[in-house]
Amino acid sequence: QKEVEQNSGPLSVPEGAIASLNCTYSDRGSQSFFWYRQYSGKSPELIMFIYSNGDKEDGRFTAQLNKASQYVSLLIRDSQPSDSATYLCAVSPDDKIIFGKGTRLHILP
Amino acid sequence: GAVVSQHPSRVICKSGTSVKIECRSLDFQATTMFWYRQFPKQSLMLMATSNEGSKATYEQGVEKDKFLINHASLTLSTLTVTSAHPEDSSFYICSYRVLGTEAFFGQGTRLTVV
């Protein structure tokens, strides 16, 4: 069974600090990896996607992928209160996208 | 990015009735739509894959006679929850994925069955 595992949190991080979110997946055939942010009662919105091993940076966000370890992470620099949300890790082994349960992030003012 | 319009955003219905949720792609032709369900503090669970002009493919454990999916055109897919019960209360989200890239989501429908 294809699974995506995340720590549910909540993860509390002081404003201005770095938030680190982690995710592991079971299907070695997965090719595409995504981080979505979801506010309560809203649909997910894409933060980052990554396909290759290594780091990918976009503004305050950095996604890291290690296919050998089946591990994906998301770093959020200079955390802001507006970053408080649930972050969903998602993996795509084929045309479907499989989501983790999400990590609740709380940025402390 | 692609725009997916889903409605209604919220619906309350009586137990035993049916509810239809519509999902429209506004600026592209969606050959494949995905329907997800999300219970509180849970992940998005894929219910079914809807292909234009053909029968939907349901994930294991999802009752196809209860969750009727119709994808009659390239811009409209519908999910009908038949004979709804309180345990069907959930957040239903449609999604379209551009091949090999990210998924675009509708706004979601909060269904409450009383």
CSV table of C-alpha atoms in Angstrom, one decimal, chain B residues 5-6 9-10 12-14 17 20-21 41 43 46-49 51 54 56 59 64 70 77 79 81 84-86 109:
chain,number,residue,atom,x,y,z
B,5,SER,CA,-14.8,26.0,-9.7
B,6,GLN,CA,-16.6,23.9,-7.3
B,9,SER,CA,-19.3,25.5,-0.9
B,10,ARG,CA,-21.5,24.3,1.9
B,12,ILE,CA,-26.7,20.8,4.8
B,13,CYS,CA,-29.1,18.0,3.9
B,14,LYS,CA,-31.4,15.6,5.7
B,17,THR,CA,-31.6,12.6,0.7
B,20,LYS,CA,-25.0,16.8,-6.0
B,21,ILE,CA,-21.6,18.6,-6.1
B,41,LYS,CA,-7.8,16.4,11.0
B,43,SER,CA,-5.6,13.6,5.0
B,46,LEU,CA,-8.8,9.8,-3.0
B,47,MET,CA,-12.3,8.5,-3.7
B,48,ALA,CA,-12.3,8.1,-7.5
B,49,THR,CA,-10.8,9.1,-10.8
B,51,ASN,CA,-12.6,10.3,-17.0
B,54,SER,CA,-16.3,6.9,-19.5
B,56,ALA,CA,-15.2,6.5,-13.1
B,59,GLU,CA,-10.6,3.5,-5.0
B,64,LYS,CA,-19.7,3.4,-6.4
B,70,ASN,CA,-20.5,11.8,-13.9
B,77,SER,CA,-17.7,16.6,-13.4
B,79,LEU,CA,-20.3,13.9,-7.6
B,81,VAL,CA,-23.9,11.5,-2.7
B,84,ALA,CA,-26.7,10.5,2.5
B,85,HIS,CA,-26.1,9.6,6.2
B,86,PRO,CA,-24.4,11.5,9.0
B,109,THR,CA,-17.7,21.4,-0.4
